[in-house]
mmCIF file of C-alpha atoms and ligand atoms in Angstrom:
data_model
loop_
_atom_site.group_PDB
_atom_site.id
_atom_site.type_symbol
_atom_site.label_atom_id
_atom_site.label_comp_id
_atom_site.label_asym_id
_atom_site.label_seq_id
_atom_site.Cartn_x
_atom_site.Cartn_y
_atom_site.Cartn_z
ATOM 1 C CA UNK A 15 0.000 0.000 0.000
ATOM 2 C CA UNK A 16 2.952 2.526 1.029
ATOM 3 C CA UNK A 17 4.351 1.578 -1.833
ATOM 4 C CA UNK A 18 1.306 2.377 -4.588
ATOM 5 C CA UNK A 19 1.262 5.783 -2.285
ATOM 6 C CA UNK A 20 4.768 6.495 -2.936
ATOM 7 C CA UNK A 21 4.666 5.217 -6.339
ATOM 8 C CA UNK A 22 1.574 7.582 -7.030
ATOM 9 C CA UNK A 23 2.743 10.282 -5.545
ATOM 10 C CA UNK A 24 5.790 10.060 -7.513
ATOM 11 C CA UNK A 25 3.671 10.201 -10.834
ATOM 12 C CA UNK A 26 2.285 12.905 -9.399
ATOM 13 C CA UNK A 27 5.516 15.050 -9.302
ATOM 14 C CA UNK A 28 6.455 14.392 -12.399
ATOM 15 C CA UNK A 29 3.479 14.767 -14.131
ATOM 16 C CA UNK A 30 3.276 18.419 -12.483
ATOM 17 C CA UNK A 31 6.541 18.874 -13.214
ATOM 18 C CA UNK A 32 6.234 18.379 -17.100
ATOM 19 C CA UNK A 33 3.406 20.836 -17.007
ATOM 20 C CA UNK A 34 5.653 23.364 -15.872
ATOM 21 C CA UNK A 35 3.428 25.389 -14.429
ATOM 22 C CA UNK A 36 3.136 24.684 -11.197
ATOM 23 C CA UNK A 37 1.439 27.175 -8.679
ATOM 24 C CA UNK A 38 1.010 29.609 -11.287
ATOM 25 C CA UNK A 39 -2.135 31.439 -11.927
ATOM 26 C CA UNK A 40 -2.995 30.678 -15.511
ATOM 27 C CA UNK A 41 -6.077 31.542 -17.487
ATOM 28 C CA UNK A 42 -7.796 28.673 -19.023
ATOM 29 C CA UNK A 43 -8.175 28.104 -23.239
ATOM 30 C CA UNK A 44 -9.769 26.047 -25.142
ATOM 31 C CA UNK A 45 -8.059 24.310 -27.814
ATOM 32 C CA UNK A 46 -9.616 22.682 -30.785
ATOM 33 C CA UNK A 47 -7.819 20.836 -33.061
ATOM 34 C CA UNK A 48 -10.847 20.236 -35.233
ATOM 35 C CA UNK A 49 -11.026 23.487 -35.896
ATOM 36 C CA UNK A 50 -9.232 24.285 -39.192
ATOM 37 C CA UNK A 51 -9.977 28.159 -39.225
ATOM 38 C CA UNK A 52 -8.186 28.739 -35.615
ATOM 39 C CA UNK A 53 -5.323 26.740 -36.683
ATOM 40 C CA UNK A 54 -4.774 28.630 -40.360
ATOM 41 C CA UNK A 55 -5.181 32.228 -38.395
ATOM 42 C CA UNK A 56 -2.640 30.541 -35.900
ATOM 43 C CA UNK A 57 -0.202 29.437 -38.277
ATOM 44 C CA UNK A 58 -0.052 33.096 -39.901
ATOM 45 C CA UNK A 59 0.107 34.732 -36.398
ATOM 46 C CA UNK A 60 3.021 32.257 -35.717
ATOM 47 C CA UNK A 61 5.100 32.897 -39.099
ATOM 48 C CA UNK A 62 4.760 36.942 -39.012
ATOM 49 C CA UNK A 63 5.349 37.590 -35.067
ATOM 50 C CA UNK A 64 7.328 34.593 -33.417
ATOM 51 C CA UNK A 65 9.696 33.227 -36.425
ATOM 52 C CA UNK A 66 12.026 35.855 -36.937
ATOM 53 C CA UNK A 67 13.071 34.901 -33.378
ATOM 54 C CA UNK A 68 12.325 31.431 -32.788
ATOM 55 C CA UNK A 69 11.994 28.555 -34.313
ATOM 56 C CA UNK A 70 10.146 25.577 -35.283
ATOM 57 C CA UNK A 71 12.687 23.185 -36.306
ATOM 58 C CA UNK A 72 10.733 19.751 -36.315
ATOM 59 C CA UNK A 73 8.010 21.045 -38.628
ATOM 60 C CA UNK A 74 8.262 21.617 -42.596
ATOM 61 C CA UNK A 75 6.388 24.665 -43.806
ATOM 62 C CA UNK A 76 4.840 21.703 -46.507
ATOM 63 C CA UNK A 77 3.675 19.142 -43.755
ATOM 64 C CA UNK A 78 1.778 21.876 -42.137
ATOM 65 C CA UNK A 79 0.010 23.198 -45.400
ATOM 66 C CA UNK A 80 -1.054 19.961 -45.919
ATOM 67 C CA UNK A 81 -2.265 19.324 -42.246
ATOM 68 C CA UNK A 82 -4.383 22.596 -42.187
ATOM 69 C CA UNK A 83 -5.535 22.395 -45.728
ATOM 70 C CA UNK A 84 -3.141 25.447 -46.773
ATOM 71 C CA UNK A 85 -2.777 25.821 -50.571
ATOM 72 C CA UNK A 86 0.406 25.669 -51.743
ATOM 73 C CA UNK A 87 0.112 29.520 -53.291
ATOM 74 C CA UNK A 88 -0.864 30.539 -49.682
ATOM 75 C CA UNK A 89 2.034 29.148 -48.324
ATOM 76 C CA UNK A 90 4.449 30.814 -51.095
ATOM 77 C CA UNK A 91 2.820 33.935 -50.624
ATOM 78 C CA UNK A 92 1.713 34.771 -47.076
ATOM 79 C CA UNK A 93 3.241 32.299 -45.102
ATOM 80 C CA UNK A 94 7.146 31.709 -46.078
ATOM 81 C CA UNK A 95 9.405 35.020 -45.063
ATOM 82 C CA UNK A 96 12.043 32.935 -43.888
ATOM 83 C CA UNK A 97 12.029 29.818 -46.480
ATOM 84 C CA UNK A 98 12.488 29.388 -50.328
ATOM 85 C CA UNK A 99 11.099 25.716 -50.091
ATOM 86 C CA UNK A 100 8.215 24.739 -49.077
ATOM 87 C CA UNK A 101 10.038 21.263 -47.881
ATOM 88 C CA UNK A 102 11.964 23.437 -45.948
ATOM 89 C CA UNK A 103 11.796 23.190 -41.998
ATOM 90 C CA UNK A 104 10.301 26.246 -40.066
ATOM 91 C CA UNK A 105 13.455 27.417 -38.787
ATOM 92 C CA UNK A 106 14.470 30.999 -37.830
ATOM 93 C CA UNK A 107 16.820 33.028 -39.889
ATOM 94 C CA UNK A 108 18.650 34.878 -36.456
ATOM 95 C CA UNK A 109 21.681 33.735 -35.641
ATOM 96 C CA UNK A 110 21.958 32.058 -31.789
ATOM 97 C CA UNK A 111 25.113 34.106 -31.475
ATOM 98 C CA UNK A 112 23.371 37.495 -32.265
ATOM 99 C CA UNK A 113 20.240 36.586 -30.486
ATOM 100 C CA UNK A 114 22.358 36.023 -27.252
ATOM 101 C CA UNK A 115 24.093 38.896 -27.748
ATOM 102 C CA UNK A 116 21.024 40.874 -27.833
ATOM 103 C CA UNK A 117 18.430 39.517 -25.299
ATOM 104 C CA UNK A 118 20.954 37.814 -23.294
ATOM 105 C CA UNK A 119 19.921 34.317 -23.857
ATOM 106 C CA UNK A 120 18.606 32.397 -27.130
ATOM 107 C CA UNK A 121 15.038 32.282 -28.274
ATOM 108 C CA UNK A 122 13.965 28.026 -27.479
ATOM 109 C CA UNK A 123 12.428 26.196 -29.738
ATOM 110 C CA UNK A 124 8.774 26.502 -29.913
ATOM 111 C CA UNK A 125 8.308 22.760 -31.769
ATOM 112 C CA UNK A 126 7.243 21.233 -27.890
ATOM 113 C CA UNK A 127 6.483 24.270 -25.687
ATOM 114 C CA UNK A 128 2.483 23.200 -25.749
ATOM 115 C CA UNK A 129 3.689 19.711 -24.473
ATOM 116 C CA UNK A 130 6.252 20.847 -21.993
ATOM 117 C CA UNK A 131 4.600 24.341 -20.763
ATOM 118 C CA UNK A 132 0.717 23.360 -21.612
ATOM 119 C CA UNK A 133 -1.590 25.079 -23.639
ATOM 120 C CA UNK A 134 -2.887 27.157 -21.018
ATOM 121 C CA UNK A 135 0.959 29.045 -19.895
ATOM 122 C CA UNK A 136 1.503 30.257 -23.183
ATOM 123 C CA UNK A 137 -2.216 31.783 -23.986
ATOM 124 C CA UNK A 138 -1.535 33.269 -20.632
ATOM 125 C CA UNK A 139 2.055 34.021 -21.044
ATOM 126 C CA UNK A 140 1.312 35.632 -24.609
ATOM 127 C CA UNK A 141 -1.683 38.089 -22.258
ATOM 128 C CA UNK A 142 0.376 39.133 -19.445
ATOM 129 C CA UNK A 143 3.512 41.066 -20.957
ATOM 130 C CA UNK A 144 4.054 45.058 -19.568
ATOM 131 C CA UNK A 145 5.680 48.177 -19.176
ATOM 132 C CA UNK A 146 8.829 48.116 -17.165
ATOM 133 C CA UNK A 147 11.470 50.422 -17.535
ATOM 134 C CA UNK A 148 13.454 48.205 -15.400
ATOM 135 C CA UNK A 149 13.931 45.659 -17.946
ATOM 136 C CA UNK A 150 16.693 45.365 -20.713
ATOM 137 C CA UNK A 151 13.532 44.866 -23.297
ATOM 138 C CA UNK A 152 11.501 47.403 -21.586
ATOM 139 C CA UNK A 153 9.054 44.694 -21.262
ATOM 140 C CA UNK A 154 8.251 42.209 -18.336
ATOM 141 C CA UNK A 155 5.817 39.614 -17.709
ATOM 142 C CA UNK A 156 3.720 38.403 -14.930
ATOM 143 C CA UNK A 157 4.092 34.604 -15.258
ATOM 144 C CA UNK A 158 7.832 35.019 -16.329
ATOM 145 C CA UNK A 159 9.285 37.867 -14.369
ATOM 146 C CA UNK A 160 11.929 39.253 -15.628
ATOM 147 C CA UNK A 161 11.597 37.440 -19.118
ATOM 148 C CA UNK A 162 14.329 38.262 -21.617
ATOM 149 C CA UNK A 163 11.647 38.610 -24.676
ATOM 150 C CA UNK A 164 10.033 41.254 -25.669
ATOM 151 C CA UNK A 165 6.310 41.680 -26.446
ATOM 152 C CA UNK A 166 5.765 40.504 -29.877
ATOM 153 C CA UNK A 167 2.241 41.298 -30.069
ATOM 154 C CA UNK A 168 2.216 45.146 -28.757
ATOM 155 C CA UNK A 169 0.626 46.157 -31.742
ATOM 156 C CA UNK A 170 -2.183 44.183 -31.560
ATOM 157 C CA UNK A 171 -2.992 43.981 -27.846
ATOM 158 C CA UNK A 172 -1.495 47.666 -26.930
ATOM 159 C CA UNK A 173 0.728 48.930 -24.312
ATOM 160 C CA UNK A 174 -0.588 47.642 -20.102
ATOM 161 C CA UNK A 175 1.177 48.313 -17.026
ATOM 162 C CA UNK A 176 0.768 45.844 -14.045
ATOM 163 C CA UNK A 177 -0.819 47.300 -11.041
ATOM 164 C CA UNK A 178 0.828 45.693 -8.178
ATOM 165 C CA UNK A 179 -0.292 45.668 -4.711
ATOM 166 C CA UNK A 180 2.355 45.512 -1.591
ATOM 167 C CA UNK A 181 1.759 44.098 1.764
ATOM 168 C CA UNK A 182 3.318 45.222 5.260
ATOM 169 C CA UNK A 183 6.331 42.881 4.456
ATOM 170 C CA UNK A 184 6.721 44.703 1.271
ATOM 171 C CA UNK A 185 5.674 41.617 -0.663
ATOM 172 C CA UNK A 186 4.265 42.467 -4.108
ATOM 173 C CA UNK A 187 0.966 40.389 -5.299
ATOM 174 C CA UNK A 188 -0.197 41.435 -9.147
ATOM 175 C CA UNK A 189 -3.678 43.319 -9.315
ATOM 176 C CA UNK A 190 -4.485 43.496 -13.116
ATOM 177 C CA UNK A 191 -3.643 45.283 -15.838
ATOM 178 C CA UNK A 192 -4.373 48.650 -17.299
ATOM 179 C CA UNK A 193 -4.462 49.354 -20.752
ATOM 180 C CA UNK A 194 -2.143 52.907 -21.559
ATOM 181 C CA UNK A 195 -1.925 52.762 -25.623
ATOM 182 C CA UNK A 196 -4.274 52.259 -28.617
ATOM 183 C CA UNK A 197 -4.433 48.737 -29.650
ATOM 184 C CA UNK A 198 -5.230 47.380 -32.883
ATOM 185 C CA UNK A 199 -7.332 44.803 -31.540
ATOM 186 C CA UNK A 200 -10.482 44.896 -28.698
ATOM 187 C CA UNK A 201 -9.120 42.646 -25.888
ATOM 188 C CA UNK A 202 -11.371 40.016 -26.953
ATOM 189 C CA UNK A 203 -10.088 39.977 -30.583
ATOM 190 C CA UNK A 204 -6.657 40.042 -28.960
ATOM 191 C CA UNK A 205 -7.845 36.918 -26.581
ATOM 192 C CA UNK A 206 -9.011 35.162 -29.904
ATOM 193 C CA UNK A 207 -6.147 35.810 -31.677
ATOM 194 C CA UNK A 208 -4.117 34.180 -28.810
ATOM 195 C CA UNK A 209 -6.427 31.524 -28.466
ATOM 196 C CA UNK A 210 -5.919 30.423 -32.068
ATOM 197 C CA UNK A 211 -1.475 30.994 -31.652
ATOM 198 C CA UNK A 212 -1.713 28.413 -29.067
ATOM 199 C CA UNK A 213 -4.541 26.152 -30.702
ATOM 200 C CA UNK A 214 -1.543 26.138 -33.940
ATOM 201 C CA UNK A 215 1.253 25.570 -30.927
ATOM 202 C CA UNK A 216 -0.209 22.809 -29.904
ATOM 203 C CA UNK A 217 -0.388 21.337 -33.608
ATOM 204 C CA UNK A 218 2.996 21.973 -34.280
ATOM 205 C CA UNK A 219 3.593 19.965 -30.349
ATOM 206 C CA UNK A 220 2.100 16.699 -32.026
ATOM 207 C CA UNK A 221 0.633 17.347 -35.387
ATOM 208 C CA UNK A 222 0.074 13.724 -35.435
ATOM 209 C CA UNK A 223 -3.000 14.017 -33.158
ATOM 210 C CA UNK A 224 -4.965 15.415 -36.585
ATOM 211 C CA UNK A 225 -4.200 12.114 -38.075
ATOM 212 C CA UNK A 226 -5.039 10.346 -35.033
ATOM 213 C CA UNK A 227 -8.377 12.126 -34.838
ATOM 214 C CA UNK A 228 -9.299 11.085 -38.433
ATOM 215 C CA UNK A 229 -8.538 7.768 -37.834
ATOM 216 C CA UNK A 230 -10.688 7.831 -34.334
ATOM 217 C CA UNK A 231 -13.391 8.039 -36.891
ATOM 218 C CA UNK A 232 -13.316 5.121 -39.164
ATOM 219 C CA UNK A 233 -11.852 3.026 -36.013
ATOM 220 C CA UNK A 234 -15.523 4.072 -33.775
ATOM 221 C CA UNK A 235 -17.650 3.451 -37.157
ATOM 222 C CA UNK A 236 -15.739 -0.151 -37.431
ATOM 223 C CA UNK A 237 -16.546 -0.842 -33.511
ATOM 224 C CA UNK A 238 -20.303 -0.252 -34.368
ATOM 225 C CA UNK A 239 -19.983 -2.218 -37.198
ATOM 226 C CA UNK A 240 -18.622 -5.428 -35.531
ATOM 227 C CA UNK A 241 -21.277 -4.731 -32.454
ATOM 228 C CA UNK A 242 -23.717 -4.890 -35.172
ATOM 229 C CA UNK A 243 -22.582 -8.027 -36.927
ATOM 230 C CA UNK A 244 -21.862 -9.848 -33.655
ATOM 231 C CA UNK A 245 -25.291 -9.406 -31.952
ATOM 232 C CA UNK A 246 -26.735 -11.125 -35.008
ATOM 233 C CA UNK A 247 -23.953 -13.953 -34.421
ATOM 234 C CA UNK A 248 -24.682 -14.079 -31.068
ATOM 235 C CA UNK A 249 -28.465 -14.195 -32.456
ATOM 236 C CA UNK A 250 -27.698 -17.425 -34.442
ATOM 237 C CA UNK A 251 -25.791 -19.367 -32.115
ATOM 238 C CA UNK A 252 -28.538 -19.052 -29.508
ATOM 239 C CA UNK A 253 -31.458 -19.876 -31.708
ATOM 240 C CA UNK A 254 -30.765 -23.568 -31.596
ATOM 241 C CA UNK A 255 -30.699 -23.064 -27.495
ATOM 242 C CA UNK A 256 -33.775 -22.207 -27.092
HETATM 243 C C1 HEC B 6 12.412 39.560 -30.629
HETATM 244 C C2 HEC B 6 12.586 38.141 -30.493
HETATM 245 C C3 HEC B 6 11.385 37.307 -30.081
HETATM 246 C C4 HEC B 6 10.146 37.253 -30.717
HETATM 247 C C5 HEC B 6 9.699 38.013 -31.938
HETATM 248 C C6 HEC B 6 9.377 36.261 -30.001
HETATM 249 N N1 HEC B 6 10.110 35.764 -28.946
HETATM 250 FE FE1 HEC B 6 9.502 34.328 -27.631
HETATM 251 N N2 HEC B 6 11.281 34.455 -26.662
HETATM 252 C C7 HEC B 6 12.343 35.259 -27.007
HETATM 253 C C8 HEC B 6 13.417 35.081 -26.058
HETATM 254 C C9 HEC B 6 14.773 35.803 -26.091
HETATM 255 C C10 HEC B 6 12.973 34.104 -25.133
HETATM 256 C C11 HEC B 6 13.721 33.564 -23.916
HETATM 257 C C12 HEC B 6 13.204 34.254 -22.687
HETATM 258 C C13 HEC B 6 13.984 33.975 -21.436
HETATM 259 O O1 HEC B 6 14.485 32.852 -21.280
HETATM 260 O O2 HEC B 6 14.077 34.884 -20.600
HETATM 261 C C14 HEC B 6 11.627 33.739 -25.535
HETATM 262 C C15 HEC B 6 10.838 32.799 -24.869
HETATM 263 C C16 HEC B 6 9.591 32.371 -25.290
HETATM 264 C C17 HEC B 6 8.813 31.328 -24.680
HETATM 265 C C18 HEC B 6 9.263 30.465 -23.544
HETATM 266 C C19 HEC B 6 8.669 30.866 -22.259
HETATM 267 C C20 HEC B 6 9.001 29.864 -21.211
HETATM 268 O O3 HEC B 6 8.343 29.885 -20.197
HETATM 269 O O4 HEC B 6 9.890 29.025 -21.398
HETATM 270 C C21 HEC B 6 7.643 31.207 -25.380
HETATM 271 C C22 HEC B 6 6.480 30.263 -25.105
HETATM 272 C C23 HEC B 6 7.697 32.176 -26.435
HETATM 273 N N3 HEC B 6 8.890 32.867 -26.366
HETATM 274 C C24 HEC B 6 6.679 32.348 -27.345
HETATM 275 C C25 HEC B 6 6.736 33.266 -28.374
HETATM 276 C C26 HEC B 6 5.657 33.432 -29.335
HETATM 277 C C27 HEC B 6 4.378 32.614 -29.362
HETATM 278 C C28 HEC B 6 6.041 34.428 -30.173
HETATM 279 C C29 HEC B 6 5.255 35.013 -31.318
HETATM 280 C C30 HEC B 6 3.990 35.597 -30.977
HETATM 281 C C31 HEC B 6 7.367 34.889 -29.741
HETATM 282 N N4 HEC B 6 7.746 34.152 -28.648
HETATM 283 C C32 HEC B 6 8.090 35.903 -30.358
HETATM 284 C C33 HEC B 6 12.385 36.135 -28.084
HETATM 285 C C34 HEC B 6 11.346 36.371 -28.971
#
């Protein structure tokens, strides 16, 4: 028994571990694979604001036209800054040398950060940068203080500053956020948008999982099939029974 407790708890740890999240406040988003349109508007938001820094280096710009129903014109013409191939793998054009130089550490690979962060850190993450003039960037972030990227969607969601509130002990607990420029977007739009970077992220995290859902299909329509086909057996063997 101690040792199913242990054994349990032990899963436990880990499995809170790989989430990577733990004890952090995160806002909740729902992903939907089967949802084409989210995942094309994803892909685009991905290509013009996050691959000039990062990359994506286990996905080919072709696999994921073909995934998301992407025309190969599309791709060629809106979707491929940083690629003359479509066979090409997403991969970003910045030198890791430069980009350590100049933010101090080197942009990760985004390939697995819905599988190792979870979907719900980085549509928070991607909500919660601000103001700080402390910063190198002149950005910071709630759930990643003192994060080394800048904000790469400022445009679109507009400037905030973090209210902050301080105790007795001089502790500091986040309040909200205030908006202080113009966005481009409504904060819903912008919470859309986001909602659709991470439904792509967590495409590009296992892109097999579209395949695997089309397959769920035909494999559930074969189950009723054979329930079908082996009532009527179990029909016939019983007849001479009774
Ligand atoms: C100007 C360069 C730049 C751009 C553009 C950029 N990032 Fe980053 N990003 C970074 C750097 C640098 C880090 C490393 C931060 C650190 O370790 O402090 C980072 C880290 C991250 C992380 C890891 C956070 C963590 O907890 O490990 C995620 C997720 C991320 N970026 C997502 C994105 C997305 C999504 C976009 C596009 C909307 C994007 N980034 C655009 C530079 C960039």
């Amino acid at each position: 028994m101690k040792k199913t407790v242990a054994l349990l708890l032990f899963f436990y740890s880990v499995a809170g571990f790989a989430a990577g999240s733990g004890g952090l406040k995160l806002d909740h988003v729902n992903v939907d694979l089967s949802d084409t349109p989210s995942l094309q508007r994803g892909a685009r938001i991905f290509v013009n604001f996050c691959l000039s820094c990062h990359s994506a280096s286990y996905m080919r710009y072709n696999r994921m036209a073909e995934d998301l129903g992407i025309s190969d014109e599309i791709l060629r013409e809106s979707l491929m800054f940083a690629a003359d191939k479509p066979g090409e793998l997403m991969e970003s054009t910045m030198p890791v040398e430069d980009a350590k130089k100049w933010f101090g550490t080197a942009p990760p690979d985004l390939s697995l950060v819905s599988r190792s962060r979870g979907p719900d850190y980085i549509y928070t993450y991607m909500r919660s940068f601000y103001l700080d003039e402390g910063t190198p960037s002149g950005w910071n972030n709630t759930i990643f203080p003192n994060v080394a990227m800048p904000h790469a969607m400022y445009e679109w969601q507009g400037n905030q500053r973090a209210i902050f509130s301080t105790d007795s002990d001089g502790n500091k607990t986040f309040e909200r956020f205030e908006l202080v420029k113009e966005a481009e977007l409504s904060p819903e739009e912008y919470d859309d948008a986001m909602r659709d970077l991470t439904n792509f992220m967590v495409y590009l995290g296992e892109p097999a999982k579209l395949v695997r859902y089309r397959y769920g299909f035909w494999v559930m329509m074969f189950m009723l099939l054979l329930i079908g086909l082996t009532y009527f057996l179990k029909k016939e063997f019983w007849r001479d029974v009774h």
